[in-house]
Every structure is written in structure tokens, then in C-alpha cells.
Amino acid sequence: GQQVMQIPQYQHVQEGEDFTTYCNSSTTLSNIQWYKQRPGGHPVFLIQLVKSGEVKKQKRLTFQFGEAKKNSSLHITATQTTDVGTYFCAGLNAGGTSYGKLTFGQGTILTVHP
Amino acid sequence: EAQVTQNPRYLITVTGKKLTVTCSQNMNHEYMSWYRQDPGLGLRQIYYSMNVEVTDKGDVPEGYKVSRKEKRNFPLILESPSPNQTSLYFCASSLIGGDEQFFGPGTRLTVL
């Protein structure tokens, strides 16, 4: 079945440093979504990428979707302590009989040292 | 306020005692889903529902049942819970399948 691998599992940075997390899918995706989960909280939607090669920005966050629609990345520029949390990618199966099946990556836990 | 609610938020039970975790959304969403979250494994989809009376297995459906009799509710049923079902469970909904998902606050379940 579809697998989504996310790396790294943990990332510790000093405040002001950049941060990147990567997702790779074993199959072609219809779209990919990114979520953030604060410690003790629930996942909150950040963005959805649909088109091959798409790049979207939200302030200091840059999201990319690969040309083959099998990989994606999230880059945070100049991290702040408010960026602390776990970042998940989630890939939507590209058709067939299981269109609604969403597969999450394992998540990257980001800690930011002030 | 638009939201997804889950009950209970915390539950400690014993092996074999049937339980139901309720999930309700007030956004008229068609799509609803259940996930379990375990350290190092991320969120794994248990079941999802594209609409009323339509449910499908996710990646880890064994030991769970769901039903979708009404649009707003999507209960998760554990007929005979076992310790390996100890986990943090999230319900989520979206307007349609594939759209951004809104998550409930989570239910922390411990099976002794």
C-alpha cells in the first residue's frame, strides 16, 4: 500500500536558524497537505499543494510539491519559538477505489532553543 | 463555533470491555475520518467516510468498527479492546474527501 516517509524525525535548532522537513511517497499523490501539531494539541491544517512543481509561501514557511507529485518539503526561514511542534505531511491517494485515503508521514518534531 | 467534538477526552478501560468514542461535527462536512497517533508512527488512518452510509478501511482498521448513519456523527467502536489499542485517537472532518481536515481535540485511551 501507499507509504509516506518523512525525515528527519527530530530537529533541534537555535532560534533564527532555518528548518526543513521532507516527505517522500511510494506512489504518485493527488495532493499533499501539511499540518502542525503543537505539544498537547491536535493537528492544524497549514496548506494543500495540488499541482506538480507547485511552490507556496506563508510568511516564513515555504512549501514545495515535487514534479513527479511523489515528494514535498516544508522550509521555515529564521525559526522562532512559536514554531515549536510536530509537522506532518499527508498524501492523498491518486485515484483508484480509495480516493479518500489519506496517509500521514511520521512527522518531524521541531524544537527551537531561544 | 465551527468545530469537531470528541467524547470522552480521556478513558481508562479494561481488556474486552466494549466502548464507543463519539465524534460530531457541526460544519455539514461530508468527509469524516478516524486516526490513531502513536509515538514514532505519526497519524494512522483507521476508517474514513466519504458520506452518509459510506465507510472505508484506512491503514489500521483491525479491531475497530465505525458507522455513519448521520452526516454529523461518526462514532468509533471498539468491540473488544486490547492493550495494543492504547493510543491517542483523533477524529477529523472535511467538506469533501481530499480537502483540508479539521481535527477534534483527541481522546486518550488506555486499555489495561
Short mmCIF file of N, CA, C and O in Angstrom, two decimals, chain B:
data_model
loop_
_atom_site.label_atom_id
_atom_site.label_comp_id
_atom_site.label_asym_id
_atom_site.label_seq_id
_atom_site.Cartn_x
_atom_site.Cartn_y
_atom_site.Cartn_z
N GLU B 1 -19.81 28.12 16.94
CA GLU B 1 -18.41 27.94 16.55
C GLU B 1 -18.26 26.62 15.80
O GLU B 1 -18.72 25.58 16.24
N ALA B 2 -17.61 26.70 14.64
CA ALA B 2 -17.36 25.50 13.83
C ALA B 2 -16.35 24.61 14.54
O ALA B 2 -15.27 25.08 14.90
N GLN B 3 -16.72 23.36 14.76
CA GLN B 3 -15.80 22.51 15.49
C GLN B 3 -16.12 21.04 15.32
O GLN B 3 -17.20 20.65 14.88
N VAL B 4 -15.10 20.23 15.69
CA VAL B 4 -15.25 18.79 15.79
C VAL B 4 -15.11 18.43 17.26
O VAL B 4 -14.13 18.84 17.91
N THR B 5 -16.07 17.73 17.79
CA THR B 5 -16.02 17.37 19.21
C THR B 5 -15.89 15.85 19.35
O THR B 5 -16.42 15.09 18.53
N GLN B 6 -15.18 15.45 20.37
CA GLN B 6 -14.99 14.04 20.67
C GLN B 6 -15.29 13.82 22.15
O GLN B 6 -14.96 14.65 22.98
N ASN B 7 -15.87 12.67 22.42
CA ASN B 7 -16.09 12.28 23.82
C ASN B 7 -15.96 10.77 23.98
O ASN B 7 -16.39 10.01 23.09
N PRO B 8 -15.34 10.32 25.08
CA PRO B 8 -14.72 11.17 26.10
C PRO B 8 -13.36 11.67 25.66
O PRO B 8 -12.84 11.24 24.64
N ARG B 9 -12.78 12.58 26.41
CA ARG B 9 -11.43 13.06 26.13
C ARG B 9 -10.38 12.12 26.68
O ARG B 9 -9.29 11.98 26.14
N TYR B 10 -10.73 11.48 27.79
CA TYR B 10 -9.82 10.52 28.41
C TYR B 10 -10.64 9.31 28.83
O TYR B 10 -11.76 9.45 29.31
N LEU B 11 -10.03 8.13 28.65
CA LEU B 11 -10.74 6.91 29.05
C LEU B 11 -9.73 5.84 29.42
O LEU B 11 -8.79 5.57 28.66
N ILE B 12 -9.93 5.26 30.60
CA ILE B 12 -9.16 4.10 31.03
C ILE B 12 -10.13 2.95 31.15
O ILE B 12 -11.14 3.07 31.85
N THR B 13 -9.83 1.85 30.48
CA THR B 13 -10.75 0.72 30.50
C THR B 13 -9.96 -0.57 30.62
O THR B 13 -8.72 -0.56 30.70
N VAL B 14 -10.67 -1.68 30.61
CA VAL B 14 -10.01 -2.98 30.71
C VAL B 14 -10.23 -3.79 29.45
O VAL B 14 -11.18 -3.56 28.68
N THR B 15 -9.37 -4.73 29.25
CA THR B 15 -9.43 -5.59 28.06
C THR B 15 -10.80 -6.24 27.93
O THR B 15 -11.34 -6.77 28.90
N GLY B 16 -11.35 -6.15 26.72
CA GLY B 16 -12.60 -6.84 26.42
C GLY B 16 -13.87 -6.05 26.68
O GLY B 16 -14.95 -6.49 26.29
N LYS B 17 -13.80 -4.92 27.32
CA LYS B 17 -15.00 -4.15 27.63
C LYS B 17 -15.30 -3.18 26.50
O LYS B 17 -14.61 -2.18 26.29
N LYS B 18 -16.39 -3.46 25.80
CA LYS B 18 -16.78 -2.67 24.63
C LYS B 18 -16.89 -1.18 24.96
O LYS B 18 -17.39 -0.80 26.01
N LEU B 19 -16.39 -0.37 24.04
CA LEU B 19 -16.50 1.07 24.25
C LEU B 19 -16.75 1.79 22.93
O LEU B 19 -16.45 1.26 21.85
N THR B 20 -17.30 2.97 23.04
CA THR B 20 -17.56 3.83 21.88
C THR B 20 -17.00 5.21 22.15
O THR B 20 -17.22 5.78 23.22
N VAL B 21 -16.28 5.73 21.19
CA VAL B 21 -15.82 7.11 21.23
C VAL B 21 -16.65 7.89 20.20
O VAL B 21 -16.69 7.52 19.02
N THR B 22 -17.31 8.91 20.67
CA THR B 22 -18.18 9.66 19.76
C THR B 22 -17.41 10.79 19.09
O THR B 22 -16.45 11.32 19.62
N CYS B 23 -17.86 11.13 17.90
CA CYS B 23 -17.30 12.24 17.14
C CYS B 23 -18.45 12.95 16.45
O CYS B 23 -19.29 12.31 15.80
N SER B 24 -18.47 14.27 16.57
CA SER B 24 -19.53 15.05 15.95
C SER B 24 -18.95 16.32 15.37
O SER B 24 -18.08 16.94 15.97
N GLN B 25 -19.46 16.70 14.19
CA GLN B 25 -19.02 17.97 13.58
C GLN B 25 -20.25 18.78 13.20
O GLN B 25 -21.28 18.22 12.82
N ASN B 26 -20.11 20.11 13.31
CA ASN B 26 -21.25 21.00 13.05
C ASN B 26 -21.04 21.84 11.80
O ASN B 26 -21.61 22.92 11.67
N MET B 27 -20.20 21.35 10.88
CA MET B 27 -19.85 22.12 9.69
C MET B 27 -20.49 21.56 8.42
O MET B 27 -20.15 21.99 7.32
N ASN B 28 -21.37 20.58 8.56
CA ASN B 28 -22.03 19.96 7.41
C ASN B 28 -21.02 19.32 6.45
O ASN B 28 -21.23 19.31 5.24
N HIS B 29 -19.95 18.80 7.02
CA HIS B 29 -18.92 18.16 6.21
C HIS B 29 -19.36 16.78 5.75
O HIS B 29 -19.97 16.03 6.51
N GLU B 30 -18.98 16.45 4.52
CA GLU B 30 -19.30 15.12 4.00
C GLU B 30 -18.30 14.07 4.48
O GLU B 30 -18.66 12.93 4.73
N TYR B 31 -17.04 14.46 4.58
CA TYR B 31 -15.96 13.51 4.86
C TYR B 31 -15.61 13.52 6.34
O TYR B 31 -15.45 14.58 6.95
N MET B 32 -15.48 12.32 6.91
CA MET B 32 -15.03 12.19 8.29
C MET B 32 -14.06 11.02 8.38
O MET B 32 -14.10 10.09 7.56
N SER B 33 -13.18 11.10 9.37
CA SER B 33 -12.12 10.10 9.45
C SER B 33 -11.66 9.92 10.89
O SER B 33 -11.78 10.84 11.70
N TRP B 34 -11.15 8.74 11.19
CA TRP B 34 -10.56 8.45 12.48
C TRP B 34 -9.09 8.10 12.30
O TRP B 34 -8.73 7.35 11.37
N TYR B 35 -8.25 8.62 13.23
CA TYR B 35 -6.82 8.34 13.23
C TYR B 35 -6.41 7.93 14.63
O TYR B 35 -7.01 8.33 15.62
N ARG B 36 -5.35 7.15 14.68
CA ARG B 36 -4.68 6.94 15.95
C ARG B 36 -3.25 7.46 15.84
O ARG B 36 -2.63 7.40 14.77
N GLN B 37 -2.77 8.03 16.95
CA GLN B 37 -1.43 8.60 16.95
C GLN B 37 -0.59 7.90 18.01
O GLN B 37 -0.96 7.87 19.18
N ASP B 38 0.50 7.32 17.57
CA ASP B 38 1.43 6.63 18.45
C ASP B 38 2.82 7.18 18.22
O ASP B 38 3.19 7.52 17.09
N PRO B 39 3.64 7.29 19.28
CA PRO B 39 4.98 7.87 19.16
C PRO B 39 5.79 7.19 18.06
O PRO B 39 5.87 5.97 17.99
N GLY B 40 6.39 8.01 17.21
CA GLY B 40 7.24 7.48 16.14
C GLY B 40 6.50 6.96 14.93
O GLY B 40 7.12 6.64 13.91
N LEU B 41 5.17 6.86 15.03
CA LEU B 41 4.39 6.30 13.92
C LEU B 41 3.49 7.34 13.25
O LEU B 41 2.82 7.05 12.26
N GLY B 42 3.46 8.52 13.80
CA GLY B 42 2.63 9.55 13.21
C GLY B 42 1.16 9.26 13.39
O GLY B 42 0.74 8.60 14.34
N LEU B 43 0.37 9.75 12.45
CA LEU B 43 -1.08 9.52 12.46
C LEU B 43 -1.41 8.43 11.46
O LEU B 43 -1.03 8.51 10.29
N ARG B 44 -2.10 7.42 11.91
CA ARG B 44 -2.50 6.34 11.02
C ARG B 44 -4.02 6.31 10.92
O ARG B 44 -4.71 6.30 11.93
N GLN B 45 -4.48 6.24 9.69
CA GLN B 45 -5.91 6.28 9.45
C GLN B 45 -6.56 4.94 9.75
O GLN B 45 -6.11 3.89 9.27
N ILE B 46 -7.65 4.98 10.52
CA ILE B 46 -8.33 3.75 10.91
C ILE B 46 -9.47 3.46 9.93
O ILE B 46 -9.54 2.40 9.31
N TYR B 47 -10.40 4.38 9.83
CA TYR B 47 -11.52 4.32 8.90
C TYR B 47 -11.81 5.73 8.42
O TYR B 47 -11.50 6.70 9.11
N TYR B 48 -12.44 5.81 7.26
CA TYR B 48 -12.92 7.09 6.80
C TYR B 48 -14.29 6.91 6.14
O TYR B 48 -14.68 5.79 5.79
N SER B 49 -14.98 8.02 6.00
CA SER B 49 -16.31 8.00 5.42
C SER B 49 -16.45 9.17 4.46
O SER B 49 -16.28 10.32 4.85
N MET B 50 -16.73 8.86 3.21
CA MET B 50 -16.87 9.91 2.20
C MET B 50 -18.24 10.59 2.29
O MET B 50 -18.39 11.74 1.86
N ASN B 51 -19.22 9.89 2.87
CA ASN B 51 -20.54 10.47 3.04
C ASN B 51 -21.39 9.52 3.89
O ASN B 51 -20.93 8.44 4.28
N VAL B 52 -22.62 9.91 4.14
CA VAL B 52 -23.51 9.09 4.97
C VAL B 52 -23.64 7.70 4.37
O VAL B 52 -23.76 7.54 3.15
N GLU B 53 -23.56 6.71 5.24
CA GLU B 53 -23.70 5.30 4.88
C GLU B 53 -22.56 4.76 4.02
O GLU B 53 -22.63 3.64 3.52
N VAL B 54 -21.48 5.53 3.87
CA VAL B 54 -20.32 5.09 3.10
C VAL B 54 -19.09 5.12 3.99
O VAL B 54 -18.67 6.20 4.43
N THR B 55 -18.53 3.95 4.29
CA THR B 55 -17.32 3.89 5.10
C THR B 55 -16.30 2.99 4.42
O THR B 55 -16.67 2.04 3.72
N ASP B 56 -15.02 3.30 4.64
CA ASP B 56 -13.94 2.52 4.05
C ASP B 56 -12.81 2.37 5.03
O ASP B 56 -12.60 3.23 5.90
N LYS B 57 -12.07 1.27 4.87
CA LYS B 57 -10.95 0.99 5.76
C LYS B 57 -9.78 1.89 5.43
O LYS B 57 -9.49 2.17 4.27
N GLY B 58 -9.10 2.31 6.50
CA GLY B 58 -7.84 3.02 6.34
C GLY B 58 -6.70 2.03 6.42
O GLY B 58 -6.81 0.90 5.98
N ASP B 59 -5.62 2.46 7.03
CA ASP B 59 -4.44 1.60 7.10
C ASP B 59 -4.46 0.60 8.27
O ASP B 59 -3.83 -0.45 8.19
N VAL B 60 -5.18 0.93 9.33
CA VAL B 60 -5.17 0.09 10.53
C VAL B 60 -6.58 -0.15 11.06
O VAL B 60 -6.90 0.18 12.19
N PRO B 61 -7.46 -0.81 10.29
CA PRO B 61 -8.85 -0.96 10.71
C PRO B 61 -9.12 -2.12 11.68
O PRO B 61 -10.21 -2.18 12.28
N GLU B 62 -8.15 -3.01 11.84
CA GLU B 62 -8.40 -4.23 12.63
C GLU B 62 -8.73 -3.86 14.08
O GLU B 62 -8.01 -3.11 14.73
N GLY B 63 -9.81 -4.45 14.59
CA GLY B 63 -10.22 -4.23 15.97
C GLY B 63 -11.14 -3.04 16.17
O GLY B 63 -11.54 -2.73 17.29
N TYR B 64 -11.49 -2.37 15.07
CA TYR B 64 -12.35 -1.18 15.15
C TYR B 64 -13.56 -1.33 14.23
O TYR B 64 -13.51 -2.02 13.23
N LYS B 65 -14.63 -0.66 14.60
CA LYS B 65 -15.80 -0.53 13.75
C LYS B 65 -16.24 0.92 13.75
O LYS B 65 -15.99 1.65 14.71
N VAL B 66 -16.90 1.32 12.68
CA VAL B 66 -17.46 2.67 12.61
C VAL B 66 -18.84 2.57 11.98
O VAL B 66 -19.20 1.56 11.39
N SER B 67 -19.58 3.65 12.11
CA SER B 67 -20.86 3.77 11.41
C SER B 67 -21.07 5.22 11.04
O SER B 67 -20.56 6.13 11.70
N ARG B 68 -21.82 5.46 9.99
CA ARG B 68 -22.12 6.82 9.57
C ARG B 68 -23.59 6.88 9.17
O ARG B 68 -23.96 6.92 8.01
N LYS B 69 -24.42 6.91 10.19
CA LYS B 69 -25.87 6.95 9.96
C LYS B 69 -26.35 8.37 9.72
O LYS B 69 -27.39 8.59 9.08
N GLU B 70 -25.64 9.32 10.30
CA GLU B 70 -26.00 10.73 10.11
C GLU B 70 -24.75 11.46 9.64
O GLU B 70 -23.63 11.04 9.93
N LYS B 71 -24.95 12.58 8.97
CA LYS B 71 -23.83 13.31 8.43
C LYS B 71 -22.90 13.83 9.52
O LYS B 71 -21.69 13.86 9.36
N ARG B 72 -23.45 14.27 10.63
CA ARG B 72 -22.65 14.95 11.64
C ARG B 72 -21.90 14.00 12.57
O ARG B 72 -20.95 14.41 13.21
N ASN B 73 -22.30 12.74 12.66
CA ASN B 73 -21.71 11.83 13.65
C ASN B 73 -20.96 10.67 13.02
O ASN B 73 -21.41 10.09 12.02
N PHE B 74 -19.86 10.32 13.66
CA PHE B 74 -19.03 9.23 13.13
C PHE B 74 -18.38 8.52 14.33
O PHE B 74 -17.20 8.71 14.62
N PRO B 75 -19.13 7.69 15.04
CA PRO B 75 -18.58 7.04 16.23
C PRO B 75 -17.58 5.93 15.89
O PRO B 75 -17.71 5.25 14.87
N LEU B 76 -16.61 5.78 16.78
CA LEU B 76 -15.61 4.72 16.68
C LEU B 76 -15.91 3.69 17.76
O LEU B 76 -15.99 4.05 18.93
N ILE B 77 -16.04 2.45 17.36
CA ILE B 77 -16.43 1.39 18.28
C ILE B 77 -15.31 0.37 18.41
O ILE B 77 -14.77 -0.11 17.40
N LEU B 78 -14.96 0.07 19.66
CA LEU B 78 -14.01 -0.99 19.94
C LEU B 78 -14.80 -2.09 20.63
O LEU B 78 -15.17 -1.96 21.79
N GLU B 79 -15.08 -3.17 19.90
CA GLU B 79 -15.94 -4.24 20.42
C GLU B 79 -15.27 -4.97 21.58
O GLU B 79 -15.90 -5.31 22.57
N SER B 80 -13.98 -5.23 21.45
CA SER B 80 -13.24 -5.94 22.49
C SER B 80 -11.83 -5.35 22.56
O SER B 80 -10.88 -5.91 22.00
N PRO B 81 -11.70 -4.23 23.27
CA PRO B 81 -10.42 -3.52 23.29
C PRO B 81 -9.30 -4.38 23.86
O PRO B 81 -9.51 -5.22 24.76
N SER B 82 -8.12 -4.16 23.32
CA SER B 82 -6.92 -4.84 23.81
C SER B 82 -5.85 -3.79 24.11
O SER B 82 -5.93 -2.66 23.62
N PRO B 83 -4.85 -4.15 24.92
CA PRO B 83 -3.82 -3.17 25.31
C PRO B 83 -3.12 -2.52 24.12
O PRO B 83 -2.68 -1.36 24.23
N ASN B 84 -3.01 -3.20 22.99
CA ASN B 84 -2.33 -2.58 21.84
C ASN B 84 -3.19 -1.50 21.16
O ASN B 84 -2.75 -0.87 20.18
N GLN B 85 -4.38 -1.29 21.68
CA GLN B 85 -5.21 -0.18 21.19
C GLN B 85 -5.10 1.04 22.09
O GLN B 85 -5.79 2.05 21.86
N THR B 86 -4.23 0.95 23.09
CA THR B 86 -3.90 2.13 23.89
C THR B 86 -3.25 3.14 22.97
O THR B 86 -2.22 2.84 22.33
N SER B 87 -3.83 4.32 22.89
CA SER B 87 -3.35 5.30 21.93
C SER B 87 -4.08 6.62 22.11
O SER B 87 -5.00 6.74 22.92
N LEU B 88 -3.66 7.61 21.31
CA LEU B 88 -4.36 8.88 21.22
C LEU B 88 -5.15 8.87 19.91
O LEU B 88 -4.57 8.66 18.84
N TYR B 89 -6.45 9.08 20.01
CA TYR B 89 -7.32 8.98 18.85
C TYR B 89 -7.84 10.36 18.45
O TYR B 89 -8.28 11.14 19.30
N PHE B 90 -7.80 10.61 17.16
CA PHE B 90 -8.33 11.86 16.62
C PHE B 90 -9.40 11.58 15.58
O PHE B 90 -9.22 10.73 14.71
N CYS B 91 -10.46 12.35 15.68
CA CYS B 91 -11.48 12.38 14.64
C CYS B 91 -11.25 13.64 13.82
O CYS B 91 -10.80 14.66 14.35
N ALA B 92 -11.54 13.57 12.54
CA ALA B 92 -11.36 14.74 11.68
C ALA B 92 -12.48 14.78 10.65
O ALA B 92 -13.07 13.75 10.31
N SER B 93 -12.75 15.97 10.14
CA SER B 93 -13.75 16.10 9.08
C SER B 93 -13.28 17.11 8.05
O SER B 93 -12.44 17.98 8.34
N SER B 94 -13.81 16.98 6.84
CA SER B 94 -13.54 17.96 5.80
C SER B 94 -14.77 18.08 4.91
O SER B 94 -15.61 17.17 4.88
N LEU B 95 -14.84 19.19 4.21
CA LEU B 95 -16.02 19.44 3.39
C LEU B 95 -16.25 18.29 2.41
O LEU B 95 -17.37 17.78 2.28
N ILE B 96 -15.20 17.90 1.73
CA ILE B 96 -15.25 16.73 0.85
C ILE B 96 -13.95 15.96 1.03
O ILE B 96 -12.99 16.48 1.61
N GLY B 97 -13.91 14.73 0.53
CA GLY B 97 -12.67 13.96 0.61
C GLY B 97 -11.56 14.67 -0.12
O GLY B 97 -11.75 15.15 -1.23
N GLY B 98 -10.37 14.73 0.53
CA GLY B 98 -9.23 15.37 -0.11
C GLY B 98 -9.05 16.82 0.24
O GLY B 98 -8.05 17.44 -0.14
N ASP B 99 -10.01 17.38 0.96
CA ASP B 99 -9.93 18.78 1.35
C ASP B 99 -9.24 18.91 2.70
O ASP B 99 -8.93 17.90 3.35
N GLU B 100 -8.96 20.14 3.14
CA GLU B 100 -8.32 20.33 4.43
C GLU B 100 -9.18 19.73 5.53
O GLU B 100 -10.41 19.83 5.51
N GLN B 101 -8.52 19.13 6.49
CA GLN B 101 -9.25 18.45 7.56
C GLN B 101 -9.19 19.27 8.85
O GLN B 101 -8.18 19.88 9.18
N PHE B 102 -10.31 19.22 9.56
CA PHE B 102 -10.42 19.85 10.87
C PHE B 102 -10.43 18.72 11.90
O PHE B 102 -11.26 17.80 11.81
N PHE B 103 -9.53 18.81 12.84
CA PHE B 103 -9.39 17.75 13.82
C PHE B 103 -10.11 18.08 15.13
O PHE B 103 -10.19 19.23 15.54
N GLY B 104 -10.60 17.02 15.76
CA GLY B 104 -11.12 17.16 17.11
C GLY B 104 -9.97 17.24 18.11
O GLY B 104 -8.81 17.11 17.74
N PRO B 105 -10.29 17.43 19.39
CA PRO B 105 -9.25 17.63 20.41
C PRO B 105 -8.51 16.36 20.80
O PRO B 105 -7.47 16.43 21.45
N GLY B 106 -9.02 15.20 20.41
CA GLY B 106 -8.35 13.95 20.73
C GLY B 106 -8.97 13.23 21.91
O GLY B 106 -9.55 13.85 22.80
N THR B 107 -8.83 11.90 21.90
CA THR B 107 -9.27 11.04 23.01
C THR B 107 -8.10 10.15 23.38
O THR B 107 -7.60 9.39 22.55
N ARG B 108 -7.67 10.28 24.62
CA ARG B 108 -6.56 9.44 25.07
C ARG B 108 -7.15 8.21 25.72
O ARG B 108 -7.79 8.30 26.76
N LEU B 109 -6.89 7.06 25.10
CA LEU B 109 -7.46 5.79 25.57
C LEU B 109 -6.36 4.90 26.12
O LEU B 109 -5.31 4.72 25.49
N THR B 110 -6.61 4.36 27.30
CA THR B 110 -5.71 3.38 27.91
C THR B 110 -6.50 2.11 28.16
O THR B 110 -7.56 2.15 28.79
N VAL B 111 -5.98 1.00 27.63
CA VAL B 111 -6.62 -0.30 27.82
C VAL B 111 -5.70 -1.16 28.69
O VAL B 111 -4.56 -1.44 28.30
N LEU B 112 -6.19 -1.51 29.86
CA LEU B 112 -5.37 -2.28 30.80
C LEU B 112 -5.55 -3.78 30.62
O LEU B 112 -6.59 -4.24 30.14
#
